[in-house]
CSV table of N, CA, C and O in Angstrom, one decimal:
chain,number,residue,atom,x,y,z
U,1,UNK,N,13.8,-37.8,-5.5
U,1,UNK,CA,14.9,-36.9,-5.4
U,1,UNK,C,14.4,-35.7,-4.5
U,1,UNK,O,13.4,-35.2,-5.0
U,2,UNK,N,14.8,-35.3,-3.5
U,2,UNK,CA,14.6,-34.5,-2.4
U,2,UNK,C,15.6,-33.0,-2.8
U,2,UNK,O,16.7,-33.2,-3.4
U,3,UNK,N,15.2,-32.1,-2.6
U,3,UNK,CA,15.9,-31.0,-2.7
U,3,UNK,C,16.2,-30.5,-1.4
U,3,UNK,O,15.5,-30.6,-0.4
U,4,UNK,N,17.9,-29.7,-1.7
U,4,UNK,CA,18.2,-29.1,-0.6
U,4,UNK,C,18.0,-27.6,-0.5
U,4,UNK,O,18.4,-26.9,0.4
U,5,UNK,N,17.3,-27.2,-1.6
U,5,UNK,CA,17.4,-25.8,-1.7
U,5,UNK,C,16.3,-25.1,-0.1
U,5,UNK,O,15.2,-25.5,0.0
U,6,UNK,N,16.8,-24.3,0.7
U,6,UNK,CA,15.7,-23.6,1.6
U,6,UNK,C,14.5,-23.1,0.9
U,6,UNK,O,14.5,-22.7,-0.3
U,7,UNK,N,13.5,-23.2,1.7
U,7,UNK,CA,12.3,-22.7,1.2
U,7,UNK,C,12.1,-21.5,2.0
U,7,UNK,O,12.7,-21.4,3.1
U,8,UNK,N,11.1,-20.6,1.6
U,8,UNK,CA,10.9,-19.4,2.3
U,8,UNK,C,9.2,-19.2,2.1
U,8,UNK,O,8.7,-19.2,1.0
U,9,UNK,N,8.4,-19.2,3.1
U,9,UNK,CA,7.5,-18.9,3.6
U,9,UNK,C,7.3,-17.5,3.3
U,9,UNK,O,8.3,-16.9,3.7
U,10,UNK,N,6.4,-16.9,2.9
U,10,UNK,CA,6.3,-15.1,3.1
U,10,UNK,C,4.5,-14.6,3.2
U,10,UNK,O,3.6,-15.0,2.4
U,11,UNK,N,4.5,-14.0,3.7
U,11,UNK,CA,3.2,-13.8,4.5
U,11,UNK,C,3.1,-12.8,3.1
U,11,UNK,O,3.9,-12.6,2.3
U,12,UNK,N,1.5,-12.3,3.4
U,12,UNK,CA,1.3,-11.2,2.4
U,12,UNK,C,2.0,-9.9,2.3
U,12,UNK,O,2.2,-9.2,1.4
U,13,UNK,N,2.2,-9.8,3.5
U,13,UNK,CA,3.0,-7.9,3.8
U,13,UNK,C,4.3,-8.3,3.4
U,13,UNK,O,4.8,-7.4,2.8
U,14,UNK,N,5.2,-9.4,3.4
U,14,UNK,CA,6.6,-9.9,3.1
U,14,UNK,C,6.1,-9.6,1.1
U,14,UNK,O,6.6,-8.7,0.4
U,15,UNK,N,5.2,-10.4,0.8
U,15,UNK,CA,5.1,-10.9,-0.6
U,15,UNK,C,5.1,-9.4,-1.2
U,15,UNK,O,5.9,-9.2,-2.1
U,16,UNK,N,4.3,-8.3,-0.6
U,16,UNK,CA,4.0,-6.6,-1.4
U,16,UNK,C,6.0,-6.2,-1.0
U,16,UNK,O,6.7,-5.7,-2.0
U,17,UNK,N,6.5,-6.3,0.0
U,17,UNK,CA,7.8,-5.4,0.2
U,17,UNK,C,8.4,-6.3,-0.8
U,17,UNK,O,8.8,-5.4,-1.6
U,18,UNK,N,8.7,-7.5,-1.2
U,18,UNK,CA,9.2,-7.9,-2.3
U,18,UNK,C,9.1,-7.5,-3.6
U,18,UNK,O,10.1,-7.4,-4.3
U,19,UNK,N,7.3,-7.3,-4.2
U,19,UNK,CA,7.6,-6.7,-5.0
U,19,UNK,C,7.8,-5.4,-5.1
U,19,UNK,O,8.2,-5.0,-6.2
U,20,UNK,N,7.6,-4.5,-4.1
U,20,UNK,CA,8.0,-3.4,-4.6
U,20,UNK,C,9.4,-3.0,-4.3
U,20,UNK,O,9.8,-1.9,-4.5
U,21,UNK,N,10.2,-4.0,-3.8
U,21,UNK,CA,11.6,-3.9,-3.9
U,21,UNK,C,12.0,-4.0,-5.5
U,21,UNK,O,13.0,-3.4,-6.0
U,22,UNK,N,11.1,-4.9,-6.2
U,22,UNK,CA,11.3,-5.4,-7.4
U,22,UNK,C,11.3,-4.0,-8.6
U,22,UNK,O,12.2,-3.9,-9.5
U,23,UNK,N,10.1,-3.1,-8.3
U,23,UNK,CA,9.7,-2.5,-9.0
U,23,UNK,C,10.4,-1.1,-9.4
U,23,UNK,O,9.7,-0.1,-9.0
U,24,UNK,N,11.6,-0.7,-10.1
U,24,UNK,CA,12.0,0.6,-10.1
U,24,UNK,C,11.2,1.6,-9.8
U,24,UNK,O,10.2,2.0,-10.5
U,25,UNK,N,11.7,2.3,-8.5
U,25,UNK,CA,11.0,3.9,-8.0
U,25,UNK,C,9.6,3.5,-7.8
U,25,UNK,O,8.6,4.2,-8.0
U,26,UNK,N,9.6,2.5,-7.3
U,26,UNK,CA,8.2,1.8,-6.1
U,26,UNK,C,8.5,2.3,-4.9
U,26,UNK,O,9.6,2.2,-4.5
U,27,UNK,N,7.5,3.0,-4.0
U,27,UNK,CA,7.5,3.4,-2.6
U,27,UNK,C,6.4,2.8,-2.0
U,27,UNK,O,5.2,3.0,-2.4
U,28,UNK,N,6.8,1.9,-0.7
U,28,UNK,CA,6.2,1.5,0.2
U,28,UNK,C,5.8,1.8,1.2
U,28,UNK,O,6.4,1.1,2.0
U,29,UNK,N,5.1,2.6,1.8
U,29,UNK,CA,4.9,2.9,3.1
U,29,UNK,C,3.9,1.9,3.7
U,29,UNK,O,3.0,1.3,3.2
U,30,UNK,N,4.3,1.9,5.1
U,30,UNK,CA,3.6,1.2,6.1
U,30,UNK,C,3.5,1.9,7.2
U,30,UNK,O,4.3,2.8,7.6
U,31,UNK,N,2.3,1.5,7.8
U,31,UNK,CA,2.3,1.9,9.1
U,31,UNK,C,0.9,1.2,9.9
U,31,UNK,O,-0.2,1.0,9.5
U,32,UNK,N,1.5,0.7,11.4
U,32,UNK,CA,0.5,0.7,11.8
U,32,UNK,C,-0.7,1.3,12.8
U,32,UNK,O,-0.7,2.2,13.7
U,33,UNK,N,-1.7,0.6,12.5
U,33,UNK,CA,-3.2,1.2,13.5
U,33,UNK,C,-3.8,0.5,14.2
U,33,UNK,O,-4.6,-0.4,14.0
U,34,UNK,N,-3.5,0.8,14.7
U,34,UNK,CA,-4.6,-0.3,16.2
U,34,UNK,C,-5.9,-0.2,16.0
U,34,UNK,O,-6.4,0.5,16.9
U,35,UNK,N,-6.6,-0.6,15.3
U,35,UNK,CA,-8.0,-1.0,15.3
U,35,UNK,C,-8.4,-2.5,14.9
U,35,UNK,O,-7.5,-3.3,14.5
U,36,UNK,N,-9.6,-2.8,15.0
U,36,UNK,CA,-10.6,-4.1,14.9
U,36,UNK,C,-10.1,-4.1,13.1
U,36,UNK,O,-9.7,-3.4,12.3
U,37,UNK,N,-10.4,-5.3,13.2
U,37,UNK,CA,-9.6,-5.8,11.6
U,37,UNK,C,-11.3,-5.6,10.9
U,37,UNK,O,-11.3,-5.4,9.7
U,38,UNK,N,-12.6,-5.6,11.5
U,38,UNK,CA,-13.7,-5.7,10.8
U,38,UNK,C,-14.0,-4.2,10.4
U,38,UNK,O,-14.7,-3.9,9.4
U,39,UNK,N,-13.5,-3.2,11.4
U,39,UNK,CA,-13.5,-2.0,11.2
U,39,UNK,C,-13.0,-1.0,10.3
U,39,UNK,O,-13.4,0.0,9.8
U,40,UNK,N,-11.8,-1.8,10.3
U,40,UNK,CA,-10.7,-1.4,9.3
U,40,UNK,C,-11.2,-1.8,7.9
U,40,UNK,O,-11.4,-1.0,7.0
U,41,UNK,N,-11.5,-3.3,7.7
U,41,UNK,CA,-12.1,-3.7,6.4
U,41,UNK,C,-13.1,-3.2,5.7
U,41,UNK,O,-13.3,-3.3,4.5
U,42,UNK,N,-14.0,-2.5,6.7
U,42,UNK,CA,-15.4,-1.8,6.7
U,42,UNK,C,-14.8,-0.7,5.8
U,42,UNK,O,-15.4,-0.6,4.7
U,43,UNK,N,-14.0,-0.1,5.9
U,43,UNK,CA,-13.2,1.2,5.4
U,43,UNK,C,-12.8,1.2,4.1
U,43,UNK,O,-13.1,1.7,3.0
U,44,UNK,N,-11.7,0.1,4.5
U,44,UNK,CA,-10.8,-0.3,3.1
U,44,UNK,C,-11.7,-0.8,1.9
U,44,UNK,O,-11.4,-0.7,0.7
U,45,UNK,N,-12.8,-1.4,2.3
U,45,UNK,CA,-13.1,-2.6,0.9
U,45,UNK,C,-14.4,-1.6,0.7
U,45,UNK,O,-15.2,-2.3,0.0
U,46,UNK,N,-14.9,-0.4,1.0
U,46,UNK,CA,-15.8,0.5,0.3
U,46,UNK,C,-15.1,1.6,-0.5
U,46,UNK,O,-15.5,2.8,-0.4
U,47,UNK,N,-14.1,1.3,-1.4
U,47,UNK,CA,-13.9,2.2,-2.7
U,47,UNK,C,-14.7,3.0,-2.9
U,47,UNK,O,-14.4,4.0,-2.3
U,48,UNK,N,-16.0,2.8,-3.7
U,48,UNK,CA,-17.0,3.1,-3.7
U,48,UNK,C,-17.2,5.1,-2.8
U,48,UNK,O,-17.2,6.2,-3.3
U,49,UNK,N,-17.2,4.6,-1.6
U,49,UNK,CA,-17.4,5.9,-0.6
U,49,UNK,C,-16.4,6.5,0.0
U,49,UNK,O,-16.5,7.7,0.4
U,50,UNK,N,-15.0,5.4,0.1
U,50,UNK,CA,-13.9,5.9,0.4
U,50,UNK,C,-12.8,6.3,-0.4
U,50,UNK,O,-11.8,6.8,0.1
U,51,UNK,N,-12.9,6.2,-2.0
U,51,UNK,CA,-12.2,6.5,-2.7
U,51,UNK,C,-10.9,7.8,-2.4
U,51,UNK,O,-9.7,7.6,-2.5
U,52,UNK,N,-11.5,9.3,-1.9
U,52,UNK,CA,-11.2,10.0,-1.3
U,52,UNK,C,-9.6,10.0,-0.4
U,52,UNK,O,-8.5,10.7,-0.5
U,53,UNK,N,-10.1,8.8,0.3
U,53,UNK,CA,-9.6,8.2,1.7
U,53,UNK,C,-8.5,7.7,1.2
U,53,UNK,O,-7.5,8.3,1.4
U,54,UNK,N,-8.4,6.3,0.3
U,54,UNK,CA,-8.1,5.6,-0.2
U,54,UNK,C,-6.7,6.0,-1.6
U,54,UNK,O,-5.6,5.4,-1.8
U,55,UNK,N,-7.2,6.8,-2.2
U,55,UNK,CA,-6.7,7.3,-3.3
U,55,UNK,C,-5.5,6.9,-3.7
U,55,UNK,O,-4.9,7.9,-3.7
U,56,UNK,N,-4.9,6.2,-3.9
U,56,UNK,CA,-3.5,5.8,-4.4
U,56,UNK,C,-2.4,6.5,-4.5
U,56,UNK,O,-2.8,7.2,-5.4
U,57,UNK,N,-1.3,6.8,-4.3
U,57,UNK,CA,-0.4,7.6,-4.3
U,57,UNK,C,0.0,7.6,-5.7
U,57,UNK,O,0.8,6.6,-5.7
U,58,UNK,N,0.0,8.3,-7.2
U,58,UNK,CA,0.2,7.9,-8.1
U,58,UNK,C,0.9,9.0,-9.0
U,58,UNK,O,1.1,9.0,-10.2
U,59,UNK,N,1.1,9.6,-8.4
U,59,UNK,CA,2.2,11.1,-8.7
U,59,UNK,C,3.6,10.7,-9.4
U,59,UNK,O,4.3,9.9,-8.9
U,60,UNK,N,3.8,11.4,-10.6
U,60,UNK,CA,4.5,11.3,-11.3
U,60,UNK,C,4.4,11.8,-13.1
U,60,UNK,O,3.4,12.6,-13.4
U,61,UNK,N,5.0,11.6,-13.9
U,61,UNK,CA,4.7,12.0,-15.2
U,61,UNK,C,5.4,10.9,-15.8
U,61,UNK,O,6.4,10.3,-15.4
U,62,UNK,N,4.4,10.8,-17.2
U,62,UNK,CA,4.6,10.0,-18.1
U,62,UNK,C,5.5,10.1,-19.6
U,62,UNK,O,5.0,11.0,-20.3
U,63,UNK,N,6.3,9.6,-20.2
U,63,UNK,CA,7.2,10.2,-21.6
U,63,UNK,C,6.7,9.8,-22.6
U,63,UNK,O,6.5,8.6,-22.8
U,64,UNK,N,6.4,10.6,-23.2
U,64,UNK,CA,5.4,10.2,-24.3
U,64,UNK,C,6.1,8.7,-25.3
U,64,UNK,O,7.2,8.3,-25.3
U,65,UNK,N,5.6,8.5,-25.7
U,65,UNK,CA,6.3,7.2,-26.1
U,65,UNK,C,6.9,5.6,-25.7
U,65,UNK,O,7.1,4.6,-26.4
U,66,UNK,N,7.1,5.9,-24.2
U,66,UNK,CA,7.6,4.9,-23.5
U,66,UNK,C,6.4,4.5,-22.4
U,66,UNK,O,5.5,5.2,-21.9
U,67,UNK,N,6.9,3.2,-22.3
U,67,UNK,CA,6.1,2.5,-20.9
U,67,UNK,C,6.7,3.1,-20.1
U,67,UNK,O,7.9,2.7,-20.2
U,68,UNK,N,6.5,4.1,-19.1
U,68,UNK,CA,7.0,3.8,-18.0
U,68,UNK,C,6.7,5.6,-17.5
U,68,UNK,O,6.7,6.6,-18.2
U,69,UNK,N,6.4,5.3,-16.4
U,69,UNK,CA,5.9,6.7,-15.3
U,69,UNK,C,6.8,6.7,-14.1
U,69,UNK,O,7.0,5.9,-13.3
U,70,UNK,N,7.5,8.1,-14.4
U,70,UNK,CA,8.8,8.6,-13.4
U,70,UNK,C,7.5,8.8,-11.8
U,70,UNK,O,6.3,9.1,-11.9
U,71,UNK,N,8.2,8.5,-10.8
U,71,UNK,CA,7.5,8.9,-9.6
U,71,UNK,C,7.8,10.7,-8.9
U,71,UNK,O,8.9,11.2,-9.0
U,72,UNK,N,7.1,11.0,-8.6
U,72,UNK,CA,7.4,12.2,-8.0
U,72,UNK,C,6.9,12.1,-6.8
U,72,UNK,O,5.7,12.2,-6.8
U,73,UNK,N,7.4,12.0,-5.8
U,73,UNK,CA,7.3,12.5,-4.2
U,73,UNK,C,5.9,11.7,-3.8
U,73,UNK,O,4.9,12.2,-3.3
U,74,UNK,N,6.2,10.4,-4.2
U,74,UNK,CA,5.5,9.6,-4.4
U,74,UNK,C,5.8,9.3,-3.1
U,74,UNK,O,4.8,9.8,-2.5
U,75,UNK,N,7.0,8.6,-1.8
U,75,UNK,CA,6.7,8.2,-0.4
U,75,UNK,C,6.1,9.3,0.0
U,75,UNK,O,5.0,9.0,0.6
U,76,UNK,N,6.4,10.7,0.0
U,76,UNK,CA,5.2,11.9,0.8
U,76,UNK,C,4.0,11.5,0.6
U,76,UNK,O,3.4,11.2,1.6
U,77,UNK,N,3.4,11.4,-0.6
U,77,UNK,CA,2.1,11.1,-1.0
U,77,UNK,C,1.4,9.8,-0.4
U,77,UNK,O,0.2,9.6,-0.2
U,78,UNK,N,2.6,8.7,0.0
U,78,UNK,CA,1.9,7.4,0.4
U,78,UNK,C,1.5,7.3,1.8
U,78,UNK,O,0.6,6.7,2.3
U,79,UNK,N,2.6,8.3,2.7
U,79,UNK,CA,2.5,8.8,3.9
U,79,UNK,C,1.3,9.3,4.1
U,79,UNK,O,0.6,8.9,5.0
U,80,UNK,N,1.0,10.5,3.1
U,80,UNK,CA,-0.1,11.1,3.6
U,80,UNK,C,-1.1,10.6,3.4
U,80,UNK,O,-1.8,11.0,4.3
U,81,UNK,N,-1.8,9.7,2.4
U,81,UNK,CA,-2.4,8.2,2.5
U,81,UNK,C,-2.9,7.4,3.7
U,81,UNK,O,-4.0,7.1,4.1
U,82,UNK,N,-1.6,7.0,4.1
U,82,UNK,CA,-1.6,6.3,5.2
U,82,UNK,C,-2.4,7.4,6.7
U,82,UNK,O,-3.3,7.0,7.5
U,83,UNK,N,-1.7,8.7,6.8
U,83,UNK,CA,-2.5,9.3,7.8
U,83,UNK,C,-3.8,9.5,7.5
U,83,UNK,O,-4.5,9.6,8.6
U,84,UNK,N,-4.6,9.8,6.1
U,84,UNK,CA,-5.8,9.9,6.2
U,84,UNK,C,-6.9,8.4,6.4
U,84,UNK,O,-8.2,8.4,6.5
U,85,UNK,N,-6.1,7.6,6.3
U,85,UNK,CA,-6.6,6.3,6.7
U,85,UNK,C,-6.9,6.1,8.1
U,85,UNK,O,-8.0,5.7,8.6
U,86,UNK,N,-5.6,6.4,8.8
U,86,UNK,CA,-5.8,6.6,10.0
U,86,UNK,C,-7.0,7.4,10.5
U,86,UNK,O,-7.9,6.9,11.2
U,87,UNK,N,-7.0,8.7,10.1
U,87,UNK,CA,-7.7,9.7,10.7
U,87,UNK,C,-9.0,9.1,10.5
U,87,UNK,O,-9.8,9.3,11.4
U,88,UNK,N,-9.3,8.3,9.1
U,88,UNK,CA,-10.9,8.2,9.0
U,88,UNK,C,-11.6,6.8,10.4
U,88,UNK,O,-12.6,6.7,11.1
U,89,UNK,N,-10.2,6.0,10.2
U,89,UNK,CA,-10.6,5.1,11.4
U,89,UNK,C,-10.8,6.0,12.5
U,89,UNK,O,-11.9,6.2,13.0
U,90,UNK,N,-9.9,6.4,12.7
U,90,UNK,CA,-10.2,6.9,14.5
U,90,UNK,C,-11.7,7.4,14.2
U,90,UNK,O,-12.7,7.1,14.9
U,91,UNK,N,-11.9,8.2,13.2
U,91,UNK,CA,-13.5,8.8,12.9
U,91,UNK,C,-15.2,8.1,14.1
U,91,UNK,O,-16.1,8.4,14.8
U,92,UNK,N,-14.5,6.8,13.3
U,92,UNK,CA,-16.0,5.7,13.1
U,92,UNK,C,-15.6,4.9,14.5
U,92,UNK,O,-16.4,4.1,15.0
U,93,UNK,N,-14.2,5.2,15.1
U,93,UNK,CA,-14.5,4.7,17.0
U,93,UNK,C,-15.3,5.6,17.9
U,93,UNK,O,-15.5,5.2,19.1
C-alpha cells in the first residue's frame, strides 16, 4: 500500500524554526555571517572559553509552583547574542 500523503524534507535550520514555532514565547533569531564554516566551529563548539560569547538568551522569570518561565525581552537578548558572535568572528580574521 503506497501512501499519498506529501513528504517534507527539512534541513536543520527548517527543523529549530519549527520547533520554536512550537514552543510558547520561543524567540528565534537568525542571522547571517560570512565566514569559513571551520572558523566559525572553532568558536561555537569551545563553550568552555566562549561561554561569554555564547551565553544563551534565557531572560525571564519563573512562578513558583509551575513549569513554566515567562520570557522577558528575550528576541533583544538573542539579537544581541547573535552580534557578539559576529564580533568575536570578525576578531580571529
Amino acid at each position: 500500500m503506497s501512501s499519498s500523503w506529501p513528504v517534507a524534507d527539512f534541513d536543520q535550520v527548517r527543523r529549530l524554526r519549527v520547533m520554536a514555532a512550537g514552543i510558547f514565547g520561543a524567540e528565534l533569531a537568525e542571522k547571517i555571517i560570512p565566514t569559513p564554516f571551520d572558523l566559525a566551529w572553532r568558536i561555537l563548539s569551545d563553550i568552555e572559553n566562549e561561554l561569554g560569547t555564547l551565553m544563551a538568551a534565557t531572560g525571564g522569570f519563573r512562578i513558583p509552583g509551575h513549569a513554566a518561565l515567562l520570557p522577558i525581552a528575550v528576541r533583544r537578548a538573542n539579537q544581541h547574542v547573535l552580534q557578539r558572535i559576529a564580533a568575536r568572528l570578525e576578531e580571529t580574521t
